[in-house]
mmCIF file with all atom_site columns, C-alpha atoms and ligand atoms in Angstrom:
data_model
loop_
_atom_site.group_PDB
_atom_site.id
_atom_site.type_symbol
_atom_site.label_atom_id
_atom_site.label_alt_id
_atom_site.label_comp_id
_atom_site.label_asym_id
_atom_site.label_entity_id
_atom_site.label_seq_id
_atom_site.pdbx_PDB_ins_code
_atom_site.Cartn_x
_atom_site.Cartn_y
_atom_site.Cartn_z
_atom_site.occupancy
_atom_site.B_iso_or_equiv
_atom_site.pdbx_formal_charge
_atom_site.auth_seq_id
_atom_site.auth_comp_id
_atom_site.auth_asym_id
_atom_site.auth_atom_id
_atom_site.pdbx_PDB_model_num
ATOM   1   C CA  . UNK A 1 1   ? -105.418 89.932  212.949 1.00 49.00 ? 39  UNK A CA  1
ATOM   2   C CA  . UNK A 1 2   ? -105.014 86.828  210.678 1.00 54.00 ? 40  UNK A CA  1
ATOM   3   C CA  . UNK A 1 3   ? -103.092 86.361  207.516 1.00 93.00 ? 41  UNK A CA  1
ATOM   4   C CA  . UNK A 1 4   ? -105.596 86.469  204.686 1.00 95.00 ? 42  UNK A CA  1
ATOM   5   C CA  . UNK A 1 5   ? -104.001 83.512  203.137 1.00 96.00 ? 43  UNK A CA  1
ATOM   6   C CA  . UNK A 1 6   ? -104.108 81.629  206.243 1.00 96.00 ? 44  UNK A CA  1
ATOM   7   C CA  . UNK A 1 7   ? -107.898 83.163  206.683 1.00 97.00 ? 45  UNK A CA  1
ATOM   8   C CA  . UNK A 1 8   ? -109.315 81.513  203.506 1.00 97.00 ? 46  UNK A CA  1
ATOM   9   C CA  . UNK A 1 9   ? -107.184 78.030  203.875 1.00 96.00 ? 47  UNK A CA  1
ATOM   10  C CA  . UNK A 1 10  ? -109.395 78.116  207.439 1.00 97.00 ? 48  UNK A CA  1
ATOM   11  C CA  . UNK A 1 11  ? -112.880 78.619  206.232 1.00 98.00 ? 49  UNK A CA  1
ATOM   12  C CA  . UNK A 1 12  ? -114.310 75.432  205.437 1.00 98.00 ? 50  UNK A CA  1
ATOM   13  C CA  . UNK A 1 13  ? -117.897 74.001  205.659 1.00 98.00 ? 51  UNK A CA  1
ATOM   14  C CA  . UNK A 1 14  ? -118.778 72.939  209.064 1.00 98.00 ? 52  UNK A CA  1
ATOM   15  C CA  . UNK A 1 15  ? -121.165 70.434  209.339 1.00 98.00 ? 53  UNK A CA  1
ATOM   16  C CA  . UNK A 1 16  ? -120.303 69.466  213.435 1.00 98.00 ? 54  UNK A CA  1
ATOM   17  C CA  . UNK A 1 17  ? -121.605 72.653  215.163 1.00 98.00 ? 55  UNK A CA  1
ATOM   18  C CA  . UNK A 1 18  ? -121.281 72.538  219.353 1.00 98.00 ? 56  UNK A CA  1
ATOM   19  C CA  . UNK A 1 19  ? -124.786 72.662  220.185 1.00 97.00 ? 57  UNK A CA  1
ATOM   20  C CA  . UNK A 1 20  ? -124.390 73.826  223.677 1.00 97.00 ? 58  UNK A CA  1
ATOM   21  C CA  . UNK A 1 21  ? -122.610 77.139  222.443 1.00 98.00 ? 59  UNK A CA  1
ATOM   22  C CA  . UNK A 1 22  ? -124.875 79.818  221.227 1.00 98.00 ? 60  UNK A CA  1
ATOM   23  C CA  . UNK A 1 23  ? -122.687 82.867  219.008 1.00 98.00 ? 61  UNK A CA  1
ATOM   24  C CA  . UNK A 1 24  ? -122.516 85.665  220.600 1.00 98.00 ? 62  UNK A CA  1
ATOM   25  C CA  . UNK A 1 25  ? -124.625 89.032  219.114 1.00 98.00 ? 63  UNK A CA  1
ATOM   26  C CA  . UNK A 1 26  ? -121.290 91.158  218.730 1.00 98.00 ? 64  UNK A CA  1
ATOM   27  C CA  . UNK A 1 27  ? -119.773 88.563  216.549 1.00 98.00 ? 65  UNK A CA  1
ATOM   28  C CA  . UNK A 1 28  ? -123.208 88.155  214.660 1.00 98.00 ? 66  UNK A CA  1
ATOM   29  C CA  . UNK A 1 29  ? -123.223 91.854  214.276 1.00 98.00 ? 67  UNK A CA  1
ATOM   30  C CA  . UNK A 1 30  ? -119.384 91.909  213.037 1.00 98.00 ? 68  UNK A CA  1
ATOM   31  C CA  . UNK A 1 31  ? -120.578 89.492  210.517 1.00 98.00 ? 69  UNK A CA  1
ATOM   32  C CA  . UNK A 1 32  ? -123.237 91.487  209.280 1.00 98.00 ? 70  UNK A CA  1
ATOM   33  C CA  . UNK A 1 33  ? -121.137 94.546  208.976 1.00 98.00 ? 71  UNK A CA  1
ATOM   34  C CA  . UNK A 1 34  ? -118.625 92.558  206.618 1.00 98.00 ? 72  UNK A CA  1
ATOM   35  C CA  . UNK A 1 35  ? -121.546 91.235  204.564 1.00 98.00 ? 73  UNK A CA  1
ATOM   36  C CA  . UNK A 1 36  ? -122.900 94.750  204.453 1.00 98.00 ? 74  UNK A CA  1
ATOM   37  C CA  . UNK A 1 37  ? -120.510 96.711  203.483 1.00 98.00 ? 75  UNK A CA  1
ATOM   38  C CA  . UNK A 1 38  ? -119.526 94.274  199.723 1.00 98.00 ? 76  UNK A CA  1
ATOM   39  C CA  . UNK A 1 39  ? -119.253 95.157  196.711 1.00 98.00 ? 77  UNK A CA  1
ATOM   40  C CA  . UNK A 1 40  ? -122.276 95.123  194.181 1.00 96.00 ? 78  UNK A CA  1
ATOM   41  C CA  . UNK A 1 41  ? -122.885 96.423  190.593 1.00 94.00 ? 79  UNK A CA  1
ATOM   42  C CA  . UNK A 1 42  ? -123.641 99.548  190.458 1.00 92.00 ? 80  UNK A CA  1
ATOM   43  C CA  . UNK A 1 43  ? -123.430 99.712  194.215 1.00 95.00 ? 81  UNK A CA  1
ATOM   44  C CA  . UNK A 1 44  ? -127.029 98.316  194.230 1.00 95.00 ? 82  UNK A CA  1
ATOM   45  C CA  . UNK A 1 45  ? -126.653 95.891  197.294 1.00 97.00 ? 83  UNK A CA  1
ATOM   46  C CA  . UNK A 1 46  ? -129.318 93.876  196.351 1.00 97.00 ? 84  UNK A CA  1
ATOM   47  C CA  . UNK A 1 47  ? -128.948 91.738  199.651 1.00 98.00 ? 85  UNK A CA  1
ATOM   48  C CA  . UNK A 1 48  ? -130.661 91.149  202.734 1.00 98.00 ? 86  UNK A CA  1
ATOM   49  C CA  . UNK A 1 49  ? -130.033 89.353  206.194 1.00 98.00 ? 87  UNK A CA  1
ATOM   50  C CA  . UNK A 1 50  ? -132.164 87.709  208.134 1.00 98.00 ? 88  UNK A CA  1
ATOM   51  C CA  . UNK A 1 51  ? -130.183 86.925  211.272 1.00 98.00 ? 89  UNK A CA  1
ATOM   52  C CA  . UNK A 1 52  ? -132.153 83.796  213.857 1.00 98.00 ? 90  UNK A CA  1
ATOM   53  C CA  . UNK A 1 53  ? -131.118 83.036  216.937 1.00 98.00 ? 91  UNK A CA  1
ATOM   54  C CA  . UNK A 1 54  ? -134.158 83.026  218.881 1.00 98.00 ? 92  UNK A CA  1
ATOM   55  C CA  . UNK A 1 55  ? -134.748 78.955  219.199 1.00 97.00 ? 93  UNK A CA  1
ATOM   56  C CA  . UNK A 1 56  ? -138.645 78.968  218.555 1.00 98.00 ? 94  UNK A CA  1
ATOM   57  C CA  . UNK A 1 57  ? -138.027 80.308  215.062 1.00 98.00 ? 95  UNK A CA  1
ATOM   58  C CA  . UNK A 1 58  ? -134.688 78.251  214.367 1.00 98.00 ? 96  UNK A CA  1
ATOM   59  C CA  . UNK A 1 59  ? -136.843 75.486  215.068 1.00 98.00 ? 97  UNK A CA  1
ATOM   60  C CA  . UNK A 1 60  ? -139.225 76.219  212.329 1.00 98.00 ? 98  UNK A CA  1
ATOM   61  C CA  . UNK A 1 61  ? -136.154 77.166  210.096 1.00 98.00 ? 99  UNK A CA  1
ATOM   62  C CA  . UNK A 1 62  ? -134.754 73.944  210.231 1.00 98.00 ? 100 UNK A CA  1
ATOM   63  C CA  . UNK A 1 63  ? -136.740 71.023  209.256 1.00 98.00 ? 101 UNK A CA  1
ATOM   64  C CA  . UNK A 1 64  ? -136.878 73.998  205.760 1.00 98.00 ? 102 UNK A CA  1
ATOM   65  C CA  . UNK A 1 65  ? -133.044 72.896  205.102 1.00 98.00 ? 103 UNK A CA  1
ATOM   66  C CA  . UNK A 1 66  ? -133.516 69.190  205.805 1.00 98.00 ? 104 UNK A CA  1
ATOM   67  C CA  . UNK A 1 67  ? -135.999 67.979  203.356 1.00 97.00 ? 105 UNK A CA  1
ATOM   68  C CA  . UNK A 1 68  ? -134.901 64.440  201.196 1.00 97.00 ? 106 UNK A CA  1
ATOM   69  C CA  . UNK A 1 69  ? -133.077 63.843  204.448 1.00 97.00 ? 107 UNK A CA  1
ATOM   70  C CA  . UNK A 1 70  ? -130.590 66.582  203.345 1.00 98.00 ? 108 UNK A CA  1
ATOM   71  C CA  . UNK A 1 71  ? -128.325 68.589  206.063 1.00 98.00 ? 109 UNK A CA  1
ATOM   72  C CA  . UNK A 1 72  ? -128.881 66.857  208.873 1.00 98.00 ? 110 UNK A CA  1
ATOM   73  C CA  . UNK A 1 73  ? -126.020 68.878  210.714 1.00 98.00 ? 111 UNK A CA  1
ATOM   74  C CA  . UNK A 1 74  ? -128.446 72.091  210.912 1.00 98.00 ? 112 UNK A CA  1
ATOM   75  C CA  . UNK A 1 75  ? -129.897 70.705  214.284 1.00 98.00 ? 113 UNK A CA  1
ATOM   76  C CA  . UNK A 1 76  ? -126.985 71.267  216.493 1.00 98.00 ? 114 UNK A CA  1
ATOM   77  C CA  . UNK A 1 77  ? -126.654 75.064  214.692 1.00 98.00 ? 115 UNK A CA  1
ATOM   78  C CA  . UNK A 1 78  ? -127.491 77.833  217.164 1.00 98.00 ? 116 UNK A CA  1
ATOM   79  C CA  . UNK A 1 79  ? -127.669 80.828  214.305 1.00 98.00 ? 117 UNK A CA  1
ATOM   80  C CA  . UNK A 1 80  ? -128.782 81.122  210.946 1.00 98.00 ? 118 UNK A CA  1
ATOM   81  C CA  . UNK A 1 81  ? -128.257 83.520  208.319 1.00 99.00 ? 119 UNK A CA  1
ATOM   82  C CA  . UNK A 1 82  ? -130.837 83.640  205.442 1.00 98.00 ? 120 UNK A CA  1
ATOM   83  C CA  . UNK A 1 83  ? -130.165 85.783  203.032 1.00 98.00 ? 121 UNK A CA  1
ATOM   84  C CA  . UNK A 1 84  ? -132.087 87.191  200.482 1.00 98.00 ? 122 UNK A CA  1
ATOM   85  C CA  . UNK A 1 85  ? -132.220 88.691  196.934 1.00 98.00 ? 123 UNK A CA  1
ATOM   86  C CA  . UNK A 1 86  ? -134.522 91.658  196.551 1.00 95.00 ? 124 UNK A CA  1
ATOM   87  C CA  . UNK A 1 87  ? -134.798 93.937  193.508 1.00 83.00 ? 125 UNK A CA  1
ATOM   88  C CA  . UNK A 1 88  ? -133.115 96.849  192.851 1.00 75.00 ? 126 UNK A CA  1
ATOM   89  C CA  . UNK A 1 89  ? -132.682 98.775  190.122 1.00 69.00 ? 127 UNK A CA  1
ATOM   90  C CA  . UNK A 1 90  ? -129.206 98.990  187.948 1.00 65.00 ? 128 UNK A CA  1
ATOM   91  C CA  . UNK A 1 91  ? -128.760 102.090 186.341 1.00 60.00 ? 129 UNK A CA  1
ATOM   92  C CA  . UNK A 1 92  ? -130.347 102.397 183.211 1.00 58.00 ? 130 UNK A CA  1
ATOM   93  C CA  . UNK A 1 93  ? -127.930 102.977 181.090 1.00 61.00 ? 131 UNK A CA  1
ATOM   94  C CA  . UNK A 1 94  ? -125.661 100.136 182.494 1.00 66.00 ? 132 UNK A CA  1
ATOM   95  C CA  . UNK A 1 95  ? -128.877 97.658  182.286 1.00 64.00 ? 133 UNK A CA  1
ATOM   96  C CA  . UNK A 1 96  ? -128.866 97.949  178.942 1.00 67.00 ? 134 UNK A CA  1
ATOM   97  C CA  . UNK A 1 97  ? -125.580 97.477  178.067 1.00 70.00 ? 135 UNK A CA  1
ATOM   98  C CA  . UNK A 1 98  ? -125.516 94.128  180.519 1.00 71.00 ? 136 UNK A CA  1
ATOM   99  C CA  . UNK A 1 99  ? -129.098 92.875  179.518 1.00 71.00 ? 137 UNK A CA  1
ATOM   100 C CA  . UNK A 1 100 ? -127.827 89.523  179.511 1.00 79.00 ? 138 UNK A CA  1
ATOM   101 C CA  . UNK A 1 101 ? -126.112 89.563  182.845 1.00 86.00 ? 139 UNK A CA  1
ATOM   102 C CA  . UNK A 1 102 ? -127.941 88.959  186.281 1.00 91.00 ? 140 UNK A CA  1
ATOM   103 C CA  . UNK A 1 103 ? -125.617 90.626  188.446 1.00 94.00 ? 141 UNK A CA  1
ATOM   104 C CA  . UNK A 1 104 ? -127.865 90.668  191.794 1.00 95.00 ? 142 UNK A CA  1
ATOM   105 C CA  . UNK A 1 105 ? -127.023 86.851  192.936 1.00 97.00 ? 143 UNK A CA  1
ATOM   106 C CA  . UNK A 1 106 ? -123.578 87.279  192.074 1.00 97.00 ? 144 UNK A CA  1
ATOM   107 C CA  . UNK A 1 107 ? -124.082 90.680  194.412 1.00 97.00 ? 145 UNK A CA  1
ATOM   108 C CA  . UNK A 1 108 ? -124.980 88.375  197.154 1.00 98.00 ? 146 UNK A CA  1
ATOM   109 C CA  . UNK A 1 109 ? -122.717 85.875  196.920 1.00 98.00 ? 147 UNK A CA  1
ATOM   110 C CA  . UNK A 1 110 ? -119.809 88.131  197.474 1.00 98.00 ? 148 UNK A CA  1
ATOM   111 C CA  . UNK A 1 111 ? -121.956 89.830  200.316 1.00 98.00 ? 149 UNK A CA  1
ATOM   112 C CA  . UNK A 1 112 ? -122.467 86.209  201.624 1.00 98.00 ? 150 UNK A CA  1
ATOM   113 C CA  . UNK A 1 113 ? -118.639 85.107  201.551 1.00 98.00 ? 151 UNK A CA  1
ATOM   114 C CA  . UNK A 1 114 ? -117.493 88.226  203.309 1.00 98.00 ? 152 UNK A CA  1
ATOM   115 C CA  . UNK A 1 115 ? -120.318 87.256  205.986 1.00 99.00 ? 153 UNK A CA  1
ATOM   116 C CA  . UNK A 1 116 ? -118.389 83.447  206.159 1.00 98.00 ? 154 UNK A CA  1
ATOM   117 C CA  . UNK A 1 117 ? -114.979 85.234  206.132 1.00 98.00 ? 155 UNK A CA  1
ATOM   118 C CA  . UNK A 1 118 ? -115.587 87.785  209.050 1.00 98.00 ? 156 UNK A CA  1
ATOM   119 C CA  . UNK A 1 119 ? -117.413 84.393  210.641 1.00 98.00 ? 157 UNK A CA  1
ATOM   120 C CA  . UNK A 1 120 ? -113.837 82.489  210.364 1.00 98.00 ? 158 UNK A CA  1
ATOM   121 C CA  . UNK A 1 121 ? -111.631 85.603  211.480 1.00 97.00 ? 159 UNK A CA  1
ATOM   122 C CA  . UNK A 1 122 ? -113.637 84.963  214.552 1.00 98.00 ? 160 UNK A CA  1
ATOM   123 C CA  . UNK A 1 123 ? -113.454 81.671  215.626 1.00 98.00 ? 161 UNK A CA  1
ATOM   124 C CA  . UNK A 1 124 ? -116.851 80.744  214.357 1.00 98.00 ? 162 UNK A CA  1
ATOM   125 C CA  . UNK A 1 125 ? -117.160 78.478  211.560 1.00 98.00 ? 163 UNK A CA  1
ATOM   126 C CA  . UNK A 1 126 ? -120.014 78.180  208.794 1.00 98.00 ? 164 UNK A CA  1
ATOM   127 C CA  . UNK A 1 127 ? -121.890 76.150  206.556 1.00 98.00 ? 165 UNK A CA  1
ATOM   128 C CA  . UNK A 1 128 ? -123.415 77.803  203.208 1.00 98.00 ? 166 UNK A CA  1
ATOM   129 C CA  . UNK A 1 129 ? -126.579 76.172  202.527 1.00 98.00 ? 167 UNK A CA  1
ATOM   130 C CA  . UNK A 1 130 ? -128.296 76.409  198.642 1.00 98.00 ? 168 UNK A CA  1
ATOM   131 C CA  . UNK A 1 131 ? -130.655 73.295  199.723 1.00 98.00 ? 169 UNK A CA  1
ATOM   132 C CA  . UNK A 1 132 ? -133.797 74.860  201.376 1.00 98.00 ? 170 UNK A CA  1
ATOM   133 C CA  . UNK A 1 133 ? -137.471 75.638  200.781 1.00 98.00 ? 171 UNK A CA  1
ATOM   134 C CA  . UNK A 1 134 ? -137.610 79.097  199.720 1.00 98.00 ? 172 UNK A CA  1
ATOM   135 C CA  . UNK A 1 135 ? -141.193 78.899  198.829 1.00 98.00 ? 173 UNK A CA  1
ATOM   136 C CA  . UNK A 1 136 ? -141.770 77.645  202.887 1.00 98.00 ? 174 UNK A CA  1
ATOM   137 C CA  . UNK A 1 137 ? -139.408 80.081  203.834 1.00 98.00 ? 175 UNK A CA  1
ATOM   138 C CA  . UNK A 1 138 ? -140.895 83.255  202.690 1.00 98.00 ? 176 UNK A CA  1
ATOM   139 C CA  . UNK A 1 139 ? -143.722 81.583  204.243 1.00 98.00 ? 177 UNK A CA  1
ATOM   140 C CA  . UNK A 1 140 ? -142.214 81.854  207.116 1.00 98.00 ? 178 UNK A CA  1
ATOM   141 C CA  . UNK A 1 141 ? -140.538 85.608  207.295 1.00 98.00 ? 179 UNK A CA  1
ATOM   142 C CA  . UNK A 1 142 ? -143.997 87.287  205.427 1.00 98.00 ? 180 UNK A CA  1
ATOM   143 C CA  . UNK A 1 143 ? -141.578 87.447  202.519 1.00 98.00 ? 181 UNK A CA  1
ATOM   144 C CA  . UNK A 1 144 ? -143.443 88.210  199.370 1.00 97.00 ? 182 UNK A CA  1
ATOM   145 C CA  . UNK A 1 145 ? -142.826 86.134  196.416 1.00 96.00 ? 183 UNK A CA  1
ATOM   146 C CA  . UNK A 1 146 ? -140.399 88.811  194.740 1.00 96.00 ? 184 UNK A CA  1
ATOM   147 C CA  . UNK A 1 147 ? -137.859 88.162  197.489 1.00 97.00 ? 185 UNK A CA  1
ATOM   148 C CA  . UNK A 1 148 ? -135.782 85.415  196.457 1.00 98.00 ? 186 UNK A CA  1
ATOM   149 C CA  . UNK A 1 149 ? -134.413 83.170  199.898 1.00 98.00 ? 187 UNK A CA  1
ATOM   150 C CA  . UNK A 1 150 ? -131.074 82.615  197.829 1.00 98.00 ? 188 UNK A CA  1
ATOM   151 C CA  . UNK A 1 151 ? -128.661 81.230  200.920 1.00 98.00 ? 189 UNK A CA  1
ATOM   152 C CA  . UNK A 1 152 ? -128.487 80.377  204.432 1.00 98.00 ? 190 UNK A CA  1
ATOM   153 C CA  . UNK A 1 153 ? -125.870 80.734  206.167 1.00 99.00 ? 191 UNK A CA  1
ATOM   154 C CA  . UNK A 1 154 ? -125.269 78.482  209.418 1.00 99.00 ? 192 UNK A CA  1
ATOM   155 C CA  . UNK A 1 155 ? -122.924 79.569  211.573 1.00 99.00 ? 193 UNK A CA  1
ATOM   156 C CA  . UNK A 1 156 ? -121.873 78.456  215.332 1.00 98.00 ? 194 UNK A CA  1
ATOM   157 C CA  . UNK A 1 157 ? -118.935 76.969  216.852 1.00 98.00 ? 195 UNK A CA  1
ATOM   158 C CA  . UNK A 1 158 ? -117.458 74.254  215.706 1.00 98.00 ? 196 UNK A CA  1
ATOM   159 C CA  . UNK A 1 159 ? -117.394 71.012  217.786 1.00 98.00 ? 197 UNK A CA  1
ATOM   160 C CA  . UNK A 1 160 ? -113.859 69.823  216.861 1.00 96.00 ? 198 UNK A CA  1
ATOM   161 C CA  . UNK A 1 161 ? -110.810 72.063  215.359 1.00 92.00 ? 199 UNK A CA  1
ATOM   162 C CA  . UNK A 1 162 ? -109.572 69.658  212.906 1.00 95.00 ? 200 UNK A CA  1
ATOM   163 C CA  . UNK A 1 163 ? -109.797 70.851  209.611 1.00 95.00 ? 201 UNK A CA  1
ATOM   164 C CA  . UNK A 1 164 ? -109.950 68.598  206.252 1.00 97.00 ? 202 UNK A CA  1
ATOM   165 C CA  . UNK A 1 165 ? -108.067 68.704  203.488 1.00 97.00 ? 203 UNK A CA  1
ATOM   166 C CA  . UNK A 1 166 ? -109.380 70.775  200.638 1.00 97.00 ? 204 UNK A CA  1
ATOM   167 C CA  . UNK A 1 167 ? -110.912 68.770  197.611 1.00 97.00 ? 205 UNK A CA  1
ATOM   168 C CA  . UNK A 1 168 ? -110.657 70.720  194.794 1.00 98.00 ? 206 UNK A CA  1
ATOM   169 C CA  . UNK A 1 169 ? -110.163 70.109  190.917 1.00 98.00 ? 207 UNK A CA  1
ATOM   170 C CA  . UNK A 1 170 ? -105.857 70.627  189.774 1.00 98.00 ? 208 UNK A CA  1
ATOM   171 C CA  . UNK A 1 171 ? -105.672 74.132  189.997 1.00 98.00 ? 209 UNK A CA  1
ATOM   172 C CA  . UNK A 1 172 ? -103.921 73.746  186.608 1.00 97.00 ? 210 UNK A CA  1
ATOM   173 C CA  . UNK A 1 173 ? -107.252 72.841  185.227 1.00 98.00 ? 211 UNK A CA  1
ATOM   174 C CA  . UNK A 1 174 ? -108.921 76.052  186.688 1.00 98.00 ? 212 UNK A CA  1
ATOM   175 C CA  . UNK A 1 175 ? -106.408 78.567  186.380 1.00 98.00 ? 213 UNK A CA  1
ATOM   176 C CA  . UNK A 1 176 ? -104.340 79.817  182.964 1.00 97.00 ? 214 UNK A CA  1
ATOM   177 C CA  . UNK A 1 177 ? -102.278 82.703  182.982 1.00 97.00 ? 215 UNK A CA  1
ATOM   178 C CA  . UNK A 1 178 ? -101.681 84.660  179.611 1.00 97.00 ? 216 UNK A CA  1
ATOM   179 C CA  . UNK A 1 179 ? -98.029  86.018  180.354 1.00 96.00 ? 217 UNK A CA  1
HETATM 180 C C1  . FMN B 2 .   ? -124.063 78.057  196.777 1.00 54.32 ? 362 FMN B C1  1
HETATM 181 C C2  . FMN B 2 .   ? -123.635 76.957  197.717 1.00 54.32 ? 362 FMN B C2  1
HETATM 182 C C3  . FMN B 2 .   ? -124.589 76.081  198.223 1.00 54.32 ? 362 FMN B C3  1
HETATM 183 C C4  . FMN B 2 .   ? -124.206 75.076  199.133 1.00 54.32 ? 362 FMN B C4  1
HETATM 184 N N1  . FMN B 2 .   ? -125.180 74.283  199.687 1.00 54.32 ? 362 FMN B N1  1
HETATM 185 C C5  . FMN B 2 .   ? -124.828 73.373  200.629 1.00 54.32 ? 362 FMN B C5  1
HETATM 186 C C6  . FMN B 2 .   ? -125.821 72.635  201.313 1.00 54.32 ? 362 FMN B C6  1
HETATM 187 O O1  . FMN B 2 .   ? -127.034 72.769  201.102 1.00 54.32 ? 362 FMN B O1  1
HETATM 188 N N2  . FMN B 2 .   ? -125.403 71.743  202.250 1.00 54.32 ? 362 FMN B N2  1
HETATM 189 C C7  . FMN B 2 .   ? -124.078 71.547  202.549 1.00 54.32 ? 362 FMN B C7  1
HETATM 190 O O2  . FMN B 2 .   ? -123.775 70.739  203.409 1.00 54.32 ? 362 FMN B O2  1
HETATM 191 N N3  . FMN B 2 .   ? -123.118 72.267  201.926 1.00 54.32 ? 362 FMN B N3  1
HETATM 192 C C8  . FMN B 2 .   ? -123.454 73.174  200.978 1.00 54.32 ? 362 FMN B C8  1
HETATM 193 N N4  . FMN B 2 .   ? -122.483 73.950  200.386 1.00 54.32 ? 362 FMN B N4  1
HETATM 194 C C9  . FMN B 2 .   ? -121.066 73.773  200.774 1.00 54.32 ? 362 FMN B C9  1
HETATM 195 C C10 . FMN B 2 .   ? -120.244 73.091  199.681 1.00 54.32 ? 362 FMN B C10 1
HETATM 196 O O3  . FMN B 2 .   ? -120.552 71.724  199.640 1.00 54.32 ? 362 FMN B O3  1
HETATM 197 C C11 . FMN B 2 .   ? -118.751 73.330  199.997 1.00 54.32 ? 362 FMN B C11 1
HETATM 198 O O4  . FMN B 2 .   ? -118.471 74.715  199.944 1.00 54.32 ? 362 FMN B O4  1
HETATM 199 C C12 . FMN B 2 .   ? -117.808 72.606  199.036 1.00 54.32 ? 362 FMN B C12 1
HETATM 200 O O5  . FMN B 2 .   ? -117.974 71.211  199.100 1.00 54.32 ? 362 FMN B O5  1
HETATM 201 C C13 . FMN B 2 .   ? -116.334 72.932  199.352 1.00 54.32 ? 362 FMN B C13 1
HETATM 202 O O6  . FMN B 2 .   ? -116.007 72.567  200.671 1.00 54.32 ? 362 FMN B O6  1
HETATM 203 P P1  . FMN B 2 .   ? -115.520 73.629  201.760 1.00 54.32 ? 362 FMN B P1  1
HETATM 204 O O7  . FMN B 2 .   ? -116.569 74.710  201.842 1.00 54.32 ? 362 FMN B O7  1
HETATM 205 O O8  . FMN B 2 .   ? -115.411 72.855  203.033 1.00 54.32 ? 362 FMN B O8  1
HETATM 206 O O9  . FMN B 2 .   ? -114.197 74.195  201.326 1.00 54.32 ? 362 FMN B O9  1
HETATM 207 C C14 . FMN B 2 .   ? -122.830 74.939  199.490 1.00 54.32 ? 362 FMN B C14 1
HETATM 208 C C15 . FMN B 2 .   ? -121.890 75.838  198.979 1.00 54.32 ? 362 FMN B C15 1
HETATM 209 C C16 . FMN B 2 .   ? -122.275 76.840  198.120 1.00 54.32 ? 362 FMN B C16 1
HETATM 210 C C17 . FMN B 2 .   ? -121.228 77.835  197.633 1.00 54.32 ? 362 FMN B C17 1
#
């Protein structure tokens, strides 16, 4: 088992996937668990997986998270995640008081990132990807239009194990504490 600490420092988008190594289904399916079992408001798990490995479809899938020349890495990706919003309903009372707040993508995105994390604890390595056709996608599933295609997730092995440093704002600029 990993530190945590050392778990998150790890993660990091890959975009240099080994093609010739395919992910095996058990660490798919430990994935899947993690992502499944994340908090949600209300405990409405508004999330869905979609997990490809079968190359005819990835095929299909991936010219969907290339367009504009974007995400070129996807071709050497052996699985894909796509994950999807679907409706569900909060409880009334607590929809009403939070009729402002859209808590289902938030609901995913935690679902997502424990997906990533269980991906990293691992040895697999991901890439979360917001840039894809959703509208070609559904297209592609028989999705109907009320399902929103909200991430995909690519995840294989990486083909080198160096990782970059992290770019990220001054934390003091981010973080305050009230003490
Ligand atoms: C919602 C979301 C959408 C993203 N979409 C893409 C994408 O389409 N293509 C890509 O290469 N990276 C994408 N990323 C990865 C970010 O670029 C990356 O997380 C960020 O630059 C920080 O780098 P790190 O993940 O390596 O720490 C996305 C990340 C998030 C959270």
């Amino acid at each position: 088992m990993s530190d945590y600490f050392d778990l998150i420092a790890r993660r990091e988008s890959c975009r240099n996937f080994d093609p010739n190594r395919p992910v095996e289904h058990e660490k798919l399916q430990r994935c899947a668990e993690a992502a499944w079992i994340a908090p949600s408001a209300c405990n409405g798990q508004p999330w869905k997986y979609l997990i490809v490995t079968n190359a005819e479809l990835n095929e299909k899938l991936r010219p969907l998270m290339m367009e504009l020349g974007m995400n070129k890495f996807v071709k050497n990706c052996p699985a894909f995640a796509v994950v999807l919003e679907e409706n569900t309903v909060l409880k009334v009372s607590l929809s009403q008081k939070f009729k402002d707040q859209d808590f289902a993508p938030i609901d995913v995105a935690f679902s997502a990132s424990q997906f990533c994390y269980a991906a990293t604890e691992q040895g697999l390595s991901t890439c979360i990807i917001g840039w894809h056709n959703e509208q070609k996608i559904r297209e592609l599933f028989g999705l109907p239009k009320s399902t929103r295609v909200r991430l995909i997730l690519a995840v294989g092995y990486a083909a080198s194990d160096t990782l970059r440093k992290k770019q990220r704002k001054p934390i003091e600029d981010v973080i305050k504490f009230y003490e």
